[in-house]
């Protein structure tokens, strides 16, 4: 018997099978990243997470124990599941179950994002399969704006699927149009009226910018029909993969080697080397790396401010004051937290995602400064002053001037506008023959 839910069809008994190395995935499949960024209380809480219930709703009679498996390896395992007998737009369906974001530490988030990034990049670059992503949010929880951790995770998610910008003459579609926001736990909500109000608030405020860019928002009540409806809605908005806004592909590798004829060699070394990119190479960090770095840096600034306040308090009290020991104890605690955060930043800055030679891709943000940001402690610029390049062969004076302008530091007084910077980067790509 064939059951149809719009573009989704069920042809027989549904079963869910993990895609192991011995069971390759179909290249023409419809890939859905399930719950790539779910906060920890939904993933590890005492009740079933929205993600687990969603996957298991496809086959309620099959004992999957997905939630147990995910909890045991929450920060490590990405598991694709093949949904047998279910087809979306006449394509087999593959659910990619990913770890959830845990806590409020940037490095923990990076440990989740980068494996997902690597997995998505491992998919064959063929225009056969399609891709969508589901973001889960429990309707029974407080609003996103009421929780600092939830808010930060949502902002991180938006850096991955937000509005795309890039060099001129590059037409990009927002990757947010591939997102389906699934609100879960509707079947456990005690106050339906309150849940409806929360849903409207999420749509009009917290997810407003995503919805405006084409993201879907659906309700999941634990039933198979509502899960199928979510996939039917996602089929309406998803597009072929890969495209210019392909997932997790926002990196820009800009070579500032004074010799354009040696650029290809520099690029190859940068791609294969796990170490820092070669001298003369400048890397623009993707937006999500910048967000992680900024988040952790803000924590460091706040802790240093606390230390300053404690020192002022210690100066204000008399030597024999009983509060002195309390202040010293609190100062020691803050120093320990600061040491941890500084270590997290050091780890984060050692992260090297796969570099991509492309002036396009979803989520690009051209920095207002011609310098690397977020991947390293200090910008990587052109050759040091006084060091001459070997066989300096420059195509023309304009190319040389553009490259030198891009490599030179930009002071606060001479920062260029965003439009000027995008024009400059576009011209650099043209000079180095990367511009399409």
Tab-separated table of C-alpha atoms in Angstrom:
chain	number	residue	atom	x	y	z
A	1	UNK	CA	0.000	0.000	0.000
A	2	UNK	CA	1.290	3.461	-0.932
A	3	UNK	CA	0.516	6.418	1.323
A	4	UNK	CA	1.134	9.950	0.080
A	5	UNK	CA	1.832	13.121	2.043
A	6	UNK	CA	2.319	15.625	-0.749
A	7	UNK	CA	5.772	14.927	-2.218
A	8	UNK	CA	6.479	12.296	0.465
A	9	UNK	CA	5.383	8.722	-0.224
A	10	UNK	CA	5.454	5.615	1.972
A	11	UNK	CA	5.685	2.393	-0.016
A	12	UNK	CA	5.358	-0.497	2.397
A	13	UNK	CA	6.761	-1.226	5.860
A	14	UNK	CA	9.001	1.568	7.182
A	15	UNK	CA	12.312	0.623	8.791
A	16	UNK	CA	15.304	2.652	9.980
A	17	UNK	CA	18.831	1.368	9.369
A	18	UNK	CA	22.114	3.119	10.316
A	19	UNK	CA	24.302	3.759	7.267
A	20	UNK	CA	27.494	1.902	8.141
A	21	UNK	CA	30.664	1.876	6.010
A	22	UNK	CA	29.491	-1.432	4.578
A	23	UNK	CA	26.167	0.119	3.595
A	24	UNK	CA	26.960	3.153	1.420
A	25	UNK	CA	24.490	5.991	1.130
A	26	UNK	CA	22.627	6.567	-2.098
A	27	UNK	CA	24.043	9.537	-3.975
A	28	UNK	CA	20.574	10.573	-5.134
A	29	UNK	CA	19.198	10.631	-1.583
A	30	UNK	CA	17.403	13.483	0.128
A	31	UNK	CA	19.693	14.282	3.061
A	32	UNK	CA	18.226	15.885	6.174
A	33	UNK	CA	20.506	17.050	8.990
A	34	UNK	CA	18.459	16.340	12.097
A	35	UNK	CA	18.986	18.518	15.129
A	36	UNK	CA	22.482	19.726	14.444
A	37	UNK	CA	22.144	22.429	17.100
A	38	UNK	CA	19.899	21.429	19.976
A	39	UNK	CA	20.487	22.793	23.453
A	40	UNK	CA	21.644	20.405	26.142
A	41	UNK	CA	18.491	20.261	28.277
A	42	UNK	CA	16.550	18.824	25.349
A	43	UNK	CA	19.253	16.329	24.443
A	44	UNK	CA	20.267	15.142	27.889
A	45	UNK	CA	17.147	15.871	29.936
A	46	UNK	CA	15.127	13.250	31.800
A	47	UNK	CA	12.362	13.203	29.179
A	48	UNK	CA	12.776	12.086	25.565
A	49	UNK	CA	14.311	14.758	23.418
A	50	UNK	CA	12.367	16.169	20.516
A	51	UNK	CA	14.916	14.764	18.088
A	52	UNK	CA	14.699	11.185	19.327
A	53	UNK	CA	10.922	11.177	19.305
A	54	UNK	CA	10.952	12.679	15.828
A	55	UNK	CA	13.208	10.002	14.333
A	56	UNK	CA	11.487	7.160	16.156
A	57	UNK	CA	8.041	8.362	15.053
A	58	UNK	CA	8.784	7.050	11.573
A	59	UNK	CA	8.782	3.521	12.901
A	60	UNK	CA	7.121	3.427	16.359
A	61	UNK	CA	7.210	-0.390	16.493
A	62	UNK	CA	10.979	-0.557	15.970
A	63	UNK	CA	13.105	-0.371	19.138
A	64	UNK	CA	15.799	2.096	18.076
A	65	UNK	CA	17.014	3.440	21.455
A	66	UNK	CA	18.389	6.444	19.605
A	67	UNK	CA	18.324	8.686	22.655
A	68	UNK	CA	20.487	6.240	24.619
A	69	UNK	CA	23.039	6.018	21.821
A	70	UNK	CA	23.214	9.762	21.369
A	71	UNK	CA	23.672	10.488	25.063
A	72	UNK	CA	26.513	7.976	25.282
A	73	UNK	CA	28.403	9.717	22.485
A	74	UNK	CA	26.860	13.171	22.385
A	75	UNK	CA	30.015	15.050	21.406
A	76	UNK	CA	31.492	12.536	18.978
A	77	UNK	CA	29.130	10.549	16.783
A	78	UNK	CA	27.349	11.658	13.627
A	79	UNK	CA	25.066	8.857	12.455
A	80	UNK	CA	23.197	8.772	9.134
A	81	UNK	CA	20.010	6.684	9.115
A	82	UNK	CA	18.427	5.317	5.962
A	83	UNK	CA	14.615	5.421	6.144
A	84	UNK	CA	13.431	2.398	4.205
A	85	UNK	CA	10.265	2.581	2.061
A	86	UNK	CA	10.023	6.377	2.486
A	87	UNK	CA	10.690	8.632	-0.500
A	88	UNK	CA	10.753	12.414	-0.705
A	89	UNK	CA	10.353	13.822	-4.206
A	90	UNK	CA	10.917	10.246	-5.400
A	91	UNK	CA	14.286	10.157	-3.637
A	92	UNK	CA	15.299	7.869	-0.752
A	93	UNK	CA	15.440	9.614	2.608
A	94	UNK	CA	18.558	9.786	4.812
A	95	UNK	CA	18.469	11.404	8.265
A	96	UNK	CA	21.823	12.632	9.554
A	97	UNK	CA	21.651	12.527	13.343
A	98	UNK	CA	24.178	14.892	14.909
A	99	UNK	CA	25.318	15.771	18.429
A	100	UNK	CA	23.724	18.729	20.141
A	101	UNK	CA	25.390	21.871	21.356
A	102	UNK	CA	26.093	21.536	25.056
A	103	UNK	CA	26.675	24.221	27.657
A	104	UNK	CA	27.979	27.705	26.976
A	105	UNK	CA	31.601	27.125	25.971
A	106	UNK	CA	32.760	28.096	22.506
A	107	UNK	CA	35.229	25.220	22.231
A	108	UNK	CA	32.512	22.674	23.040
A	109	UNK	CA	30.416	24.177	20.274
A	110	UNK	CA	33.366	24.003	17.878
A	111	UNK	CA	33.791	20.293	18.664
A	112	UNK	CA	30.245	19.792	17.389
A	113	UNK	CA	30.305	22.129	14.403
A	114	UNK	CA	33.585	21.014	12.842
A	115	UNK	CA	32.727	17.267	12.657
A	116	UNK	CA	29.385	18.189	11.075
A	117	UNK	CA	31.271	20.443	8.679
A	118	UNK	CA	33.674	17.638	7.752
A	119	UNK	CA	30.823	15.166	7.307
A	120	UNK	CA	28.878	17.469	5.001
A	121	UNK	CA	32.000	18.156	2.955
A	122	UNK	CA	32.599	14.396	2.649
A	123	UNK	CA	29.407	13.975	0.639
A	124	UNK	CA	30.212	13.533	-3.050
A	125	UNK	CA	29.926	16.849	-4.930
A	126	UNK	CA	27.334	15.603	-7.398
A	127	UNK	CA	24.090	17.396	-8.318
A	128	UNK	CA	22.002	14.322	-7.545
A	129	UNK	CA	21.211	14.507	-3.864
A	130	UNK	CA	19.326	17.215	-2.025
A	131	UNK	CA	19.829	18.646	1.419
A	132	UNK	CA	17.768	20.172	4.187
A	133	UNK	CA	18.337	20.868	7.878
A	134	UNK	CA	15.983	20.635	10.861
A	135	UNK	CA	16.401	22.782	13.960
A	136	UNK	CA	14.467	21.572	17.024
A	137	UNK	CA	12.956	23.741	19.750
A	138	UNK	CA	10.637	22.531	22.509
A	139	UNK	CA	7.415	24.498	22.698
A	140	UNK	CA	7.197	23.727	26.426
A	141	UNK	CA	10.372	25.698	27.213
A	142	UNK	CA	10.691	29.380	27.928
A	143	UNK	CA	11.241	31.781	25.070
A	144	UNK	CA	14.704	31.844	23.546
A	145	UNK	CA	15.308	35.412	24.681
A	146	UNK	CA	14.779	34.350	28.314
A	147	UNK	CA	17.817	32.058	28.362
A	148	UNK	CA	21.357	33.233	27.726
A	149	UNK	CA	22.595	29.812	26.620
A	150	UNK	CA	19.658	29.251	24.274
A	151	UNK	CA	20.073	32.721	22.817
A	152	UNK	CA	23.789	32.214	22.141
A	153	UNK	CA	23.173	28.855	20.478
A	154	UNK	CA	20.516	30.374	18.237
A	155	UNK	CA	22.848	33.217	17.277
A	156	UNK	CA	25.548	30.667	16.458
A	157	UNK	CA	23.075	28.761	14.304
A	158	UNK	CA	22.221	31.958	12.446
A	159	UNK	CA	25.882	32.533	11.590
A	160	UNK	CA	25.757	29.171	9.812
A	161	UNK	CA	22.565	29.807	7.863
A	162	UNK	CA	22.232	33.577	7.837
A	163	UNK	CA	22.075	36.071	5.016
A	164	UNK	CA	24.848	35.535	2.523
A	165	UNK	CA	27.018	38.328	1.202
A	166	UNK	CA	29.973	38.218	-1.087
A	167	UNK	CA	31.908	39.915	-3.873
A	168	UNK	CA	29.953	41.796	-6.480
A	169	UNK	CA	28.350	39.899	-9.346
A	170	UNK	CA	27.957	36.779	-7.172
A	171	UNK	CA	24.295	35.893	-6.780
A	172	UNK	CA	23.663	34.025	-3.533
A	173	UNK	CA	20.476	32.680	-2.019
A	174	UNK	CA	20.137	32.662	1.789
A	175	UNK	CA	20.927	29.203	3.132
A	176	UNK	CA	18.216	29.820	5.737
A	177	UNK	CA	15.757	28.855	3.012
A	178	UNK	CA	16.895	25.260	3.561
A	179	UNK	CA	15.957	25.289	7.269
A	180	UNK	CA	12.865	23.769	8.863
A	181	UNK	CA	12.326	24.825	12.480
A	182	UNK	CA	10.519	21.982	14.255
A	183	UNK	CA	8.719	22.907	17.474
A	184	UNK	CA	8.287	19.732	19.521
A	185	UNK	CA	6.484	18.451	22.626
A	186	UNK	CA	3.064	19.680	21.491
A	187	UNK	CA	1.566	16.408	22.739
A	188	UNK	CA	2.885	17.062	26.276
A	189	UNK	CA	1.951	20.750	26.512
A	190	UNK	CA	-0.419	21.301	29.434
A	191	UNK	CA	-1.730	24.682	28.283
A	192	UNK	CA	-2.514	24.708	24.572
A	193	UNK	CA	-3.316	28.426	24.536
A	194	UNK	CA	0.048	29.243	26.145
A	195	UNK	CA	1.853	26.996	23.664
A	196	UNK	CA	0.177	28.725	20.724
A	197	UNK	CA	1.225	32.098	22.113
A	198	UNK	CA	4.810	30.869	22.502
A	199	UNK	CA	4.768	29.568	18.936
A	200	UNK	CA	3.630	32.937	17.604
A	201	UNK	CA	6.258	34.724	19.712
A	202	UNK	CA	9.016	32.475	18.363
A	203	UNK	CA	7.863	33.049	14.807
A	204	UNK	CA	7.516	36.825	15.115
A	205	UNK	CA	10.603	37.508	17.222
A	206	UNK	CA	13.276	34.842	17.805
A	207	UNK	CA	13.025	33.204	14.357
A	208	UNK	CA	11.726	36.251	12.515
A	209	UNK	CA	14.848	36.822	10.419
A	210	UNK	CA	15.145	33.135	9.490
A	211	UNK	CA	11.478	32.888	8.493
A	212	UNK	CA	11.816	36.092	6.492
A	213	UNK	CA	14.666	34.497	4.540
A	214	UNK	CA	12.563	31.445	3.685
A	215	UNK	CA	12.850	29.069	6.649
A	216	UNK	CA	9.871	26.852	7.437
A	217	UNK	CA	8.353	26.494	10.904
A	218	UNK	CA	6.259	23.423	11.795
A	219	UNK	CA	4.668	21.715	14.790
A	220	UNK	CA	5.502	18.144	15.860
A	221	UNK	CA	3.118	16.362	18.230
A	222	UNK	CA	4.869	12.991	18.353
A	223	UNK	CA	2.778	11.385	15.618
A	224	UNK	CA	4.039	9.861	12.398
A	225	UNK	CA	1.736	12.090	10.385
A	226	UNK	CA	3.194	15.307	11.849
A	227	UNK	CA	6.743	14.057	11.158
A	228	UNK	CA	5.810	13.329	7.551
A	229	UNK	CA	4.216	16.770	7.306
A	230	UNK	CA	7.496	18.370	8.411
A	231	UNK	CA	9.354	16.569	5.639
A	232	UNK	CA	6.694	17.482	3.110
A	233	UNK	CA	7.108	21.146	4.026
A	234	UNK	CA	10.901	20.885	3.794
A	235	UNK	CA	10.620	19.412	0.302
A	236	UNK	CA	8.829	22.561	-0.811
A	237	UNK	CA	11.745	24.859	0.070
A	238	UNK	CA	14.927	22.806	-0.376
A	239	UNK	CA	17.074	23.095	-3.466
A	240	UNK	CA	19.637	20.996	-5.260
A	241	UNK	CA	23.000	20.447	-3.577
A	242	UNK	CA	25.633	21.647	-4.098
A	243	UNK	CA	24.921	25.294	-4.925
A	244	UNK	CA	26.774	28.575	-4.251
A	245	UNK	CA	25.289	28.652	-0.743
A	246	UNK	CA	26.259	25.039	-0.004
A	247	UNK	CA	26.246	24.123	3.676
A	248	UNK	CA	29.345	24.764	5.761
A	249	UNK	CA	31.222	26.277	2.832
A	250	UNK	CA	31.776	29.937	3.746
A	251	UNK	CA	35.576	30.007	3.845
A	252	UNK	CA	37.589	32.377	1.727
A	253	UNK	CA	41.229	31.651	0.984
A	254	UNK	CA	42.851	34.804	-0.344
A	255	UNK	CA	46.451	34.413	-1.369
A	256	UNK	CA	48.467	37.597	-1.067
A	257	UNK	CA	51.623	36.129	-2.516
A	258	UNK	CA	53.373	38.954	-4.424
A	259	UNK	CA	53.957	36.488	-7.256
A	260	UNK	CA	50.589	35.419	-8.699
A	261	UNK	CA	52.280	32.728	-10.773
A	262	UNK	CA	53.248	30.940	-7.543
A	263	UNK	CA	49.752	31.249	-6.094
A	264	UNK	CA	48.673	27.761	-7.078
A	265	UNK	CA	51.600	26.214	-5.207
A	266	UNK	CA	50.790	28.212	-2.087
A	267	UNK	CA	47.187	27.109	-2.282
A	268	UNK	CA	48.085	23.445	-2.562
A	269	UNK	CA	50.362	23.654	0.483
A	270	UNK	CA	47.623	25.397	2.449
A	271	UNK	CA	45.105	22.706	1.581
A	272	UNK	CA	47.222	19.715	2.521
A	273	UNK	CA	49.206	21.091	5.440
A	274	UNK	CA	47.727	20.725	8.953
A	275	UNK	CA	50.013	23.532	10.127
A	276	UNK	CA	49.578	27.276	9.736
A	277	UNK	CA	49.095	28.400	6.130
A	278	UNK	CA	52.300	29.341	4.282
A	279	UNK	CA	53.740	32.828	4.495
A	280	UNK	CA	52.041	35.151	2.065
A	281	UNK	CA	48.610	33.566	2.588
A	282	UNK	CA	45.722	35.331	4.295
A	283	UNK	CA	42.720	33.444	5.660
A	284	UNK	CA	39.293	34.931	6.312
A	285	UNK	CA	37.663	32.969	9.140
A	286	UNK	CA	34.085	31.792	8.532
A	287	UNK	CA	31.367	33.668	10.444
A	288	UNK	CA	30.721	30.885	12.947
A	289	UNK	CA	34.401	30.781	13.962
A	290	UNK	CA	34.311	34.529	14.449
A	291	UNK	CA	31.188	34.164	16.594
A	292	UNK	CA	32.799	31.505	18.796
A	293	UNK	CA	35.908	33.606	19.225
A	294	UNK	CA	33.912	36.735	20.074
A	295	UNK	CA	31.740	34.830	22.552
A	296	UNK	CA	34.718	33.473	24.470
A	297	UNK	CA	36.542	36.810	24.290
A	298	UNK	CA	33.552	38.547	25.873
A	299	UNK	CA	33.719	36.101	28.770
A	300	UNK	CA	37.415	36.892	29.236
A	301	UNK	CA	36.699	40.628	29.252
A	302	UNK	CA	33.953	40.175	31.848
A	303	UNK	CA	36.216	38.098	34.100
A	304	UNK	CA	38.996	40.680	33.887
A	305	UNK	CA	36.477	43.359	34.816
A	306	UNK	CA	35.490	41.285	37.867
A	307	UNK	CA	39.128	41.052	38.905
A	308	UNK	CA	39.457	44.824	38.673
A	309	UNK	CA	36.397	45.309	40.866
A	310	UNK	CA	37.744	42.871	43.448
A	311	UNK	CA	41.089	44.675	43.558
A	312	UNK	CA	39.315	47.991	44.156
A	313	UNK	CA	37.319	46.401	46.966
A	314	UNK	CA	40.487	45.031	48.554
A	315	UNK	CA	42.024	48.495	48.504
A	316	UNK	CA	38.941	49.974	50.154
A	317	UNK	CA	38.839	47.635	53.176
A	318	UNK	CA	41.179	47.810	56.145
A	319	UNK	CA	43.839	45.097	56.623
A	320	UNK	CA	41.995	43.496	59.518
A	321	UNK	CA	38.572	43.530	57.866
A	322	UNK	CA	36.832	40.139	57.870
A	323	UNK	CA	35.742	40.698	54.270
A	324	UNK	CA	39.343	40.577	53.050
A	325	UNK	CA	39.471	36.773	53.119
A	326	UNK	CA	36.172	36.592	51.223
A	327	UNK	CA	37.449	38.934	48.528
A	328	UNK	CA	40.682	36.943	48.191
A	329	UNK	CA	38.760	33.683	47.920
A	330	UNK	CA	36.495	35.158	45.246
A	331	UNK	CA	39.512	36.551	43.393
A	332	UNK	CA	41.139	33.131	43.306
A	333	UNK	CA	37.936	31.664	41.888
A	334	UNK	CA	37.743	34.301	39.133
A	335	UNK	CA	41.415	33.786	38.267
A	336	UNK	CA	40.756	30.062	37.817
A	337	UNK	CA	37.824	30.776	35.491
A	338	UNK	CA	39.929	33.266	33.539
A	339	UNK	CA	42.678	30.702	33.081
A	340	UNK	CA	40.147	28.226	31.704
A	341	UNK	CA	38.684	30.764	29.277
A	342	UNK	CA	42.116	31.819	28.048
A	343	UNK	CA	42.902	28.166	27.432
A	344	UNK	CA	39.645	27.766	25.516
A	345	UNK	CA	40.554	30.685	23.265
A	346	UNK	CA	43.969	29.162	22.605
A	347	UNK	CA	42.326	25.870	21.628
A	348	UNK	CA	39.798	27.642	19.449
A	349	UNK	CA	42.491	29.562	17.623
A	350	UNK	CA	44.268	26.294	16.836
A	351	UNK	CA	41.230	25.006	14.945
A	352	UNK	CA	41.836	24.753	11.204
A	353	UNK	CA	38.718	23.958	9.168
A	354	UNK	CA	39.242	22.743	5.622
A	355	UNK	CA	40.194	25.731	3.491
A	356	UNK	CA	38.169	26.428	0.380
A	357	UNK	CA	39.331	28.423	-2.609
A	358	UNK	CA	36.093	30.178	-3.432
A	359	UNK	CA	34.835	33.753	-3.287
A	360	UNK	CA	31.355	32.468	-2.685
A	361	UNK	CA	29.418	30.092	-0.453
A	362	UNK	CA	26.718	30.550	2.149
A	363	UNK	CA	27.394	32.720	5.132
A	364	UNK	CA	30.299	34.739	3.761
A	365	UNK	CA	31.068	37.914	5.651
A	366	UNK	CA	33.717	40.118	4.116
A	367	UNK	CA	35.542	41.735	7.006
A	368	UNK	CA	35.861	45.511	7.094
A	369	UNK	CA	39.577	44.969	7.615
A	370	UNK	CA	41.862	43.192	5.170
A	371	UNK	CA	43.201	40.766	7.727
A	372	UNK	CA	42.561	37.282	9.006
A	373	UNK	CA	40.239	37.044	11.992
A	374	UNK	CA	39.632	34.332	14.518
A	375	UNK	CA	41.788	31.448	13.350
A	376	UNK	CA	45.074	32.792	14.657
A	377	UNK	CA	46.316	35.114	17.366
A	378	UNK	CA	47.846	37.504	14.850
A	379	UNK	CA	46.985	38.242	11.220
A	380	UNK	CA	48.977	36.439	8.563
A	381	UNK	CA	50.032	39.039	6.046
A	382	UNK	CA	52.436	39.265	3.141
A	383	UNK	CA	56.171	38.890	3.284
A	384	UNK	CA	57.894	40.665	6.204
A	385	UNK	CA	59.388	44.101	5.627
A	386	UNK	CA	62.782	43.847	3.990
A	387	UNK	CA	62.264	40.299	2.666
A	388	UNK	CA	62.052	40.168	-1.119
A	389	UNK	CA	60.027	37.496	-2.902
A	390	UNK	CA	61.807	35.079	-5.171
A	391	UNK	CA	61.436	35.848	-8.882
A	392	UNK	CA	59.014	38.724	-8.401
A	393	UNK	CA	56.819	38.552	-11.459
A	394	UNK	CA	53.779	40.811	-11.272
A	395	UNK	CA	51.271	40.890	-14.109
A	396	UNK	CA	50.827	44.651	-14.065
A	397	UNK	CA	51.076	47.668	-11.790
A	398	UNK	CA	47.387	47.524	-10.845
A	399	UNK	CA	47.654	43.939	-9.612
A	400	UNK	CA	50.698	44.820	-7.528
A	401	UNK	CA	48.955	47.842	-6.024
A	402	UNK	CA	45.816	45.839	-5.151
A	403	UNK	CA	47.787	43.067	-3.498
A	404	UNK	CA	49.888	45.500	-1.493
A	405	UNK	CA	46.779	47.376	-0.366
A	406	UNK	CA	45.149	44.132	0.778
A	407	UNK	CA	48.222	42.983	2.686
A	408	UNK	CA	48.882	46.296	4.427
A	409	UNK	CA	47.498	46.880	7.937
A	410	UNK	CA	44.517	49.187	8.137
A	411	UNK	CA	44.350	51.581	11.059
A	412	UNK	CA	41.149	52.698	12.710
A	413	UNK	CA	41.353	56.062	10.920
A	414	UNK	CA	41.715	54.522	7.472
A	415	UNK	CA	39.189	51.697	7.574
A	416	UNK	CA	37.311	51.367	4.327
A	417	UNK	CA	33.571	51.013	4.089
A	418	UNK	CA	31.990	47.605	3.528
A	419	UNK	CA	31.289	48.426	-0.125
A	420	UNK	CA	34.868	49.519	-0.745
A	421	UNK	CA	36.223	46.419	0.965
A	422	UNK	CA	34.002	44.095	-1.069
A	423	UNK	CA	35.143	45.855	-4.238
A	424	UNK	CA	38.766	45.490	-3.160
A	425	UNK	CA	38.390	41.769	-2.432
A	426	UNK	CA	36.603	41.247	-5.741
A	427	UNK	CA	39.451	42.957	-7.587
A	428	UNK	CA	42.008	40.844	-5.747
A	429	UNK	CA	40.187	37.702	-6.881
A	430	UNK	CA	40.231	39.002	-10.436
A	431	UNK	CA	43.926	39.798	-10.217
A	432	UNK	CA	44.680	36.311	-8.970
A	433	UNK	CA	42.326	34.738	-11.513
A	434	UNK	CA	39.989	33.211	-8.899
A	435	UNK	CA	37.010	35.333	-9.839
A	436	UNK	CA	34.402	33.524	-11.857
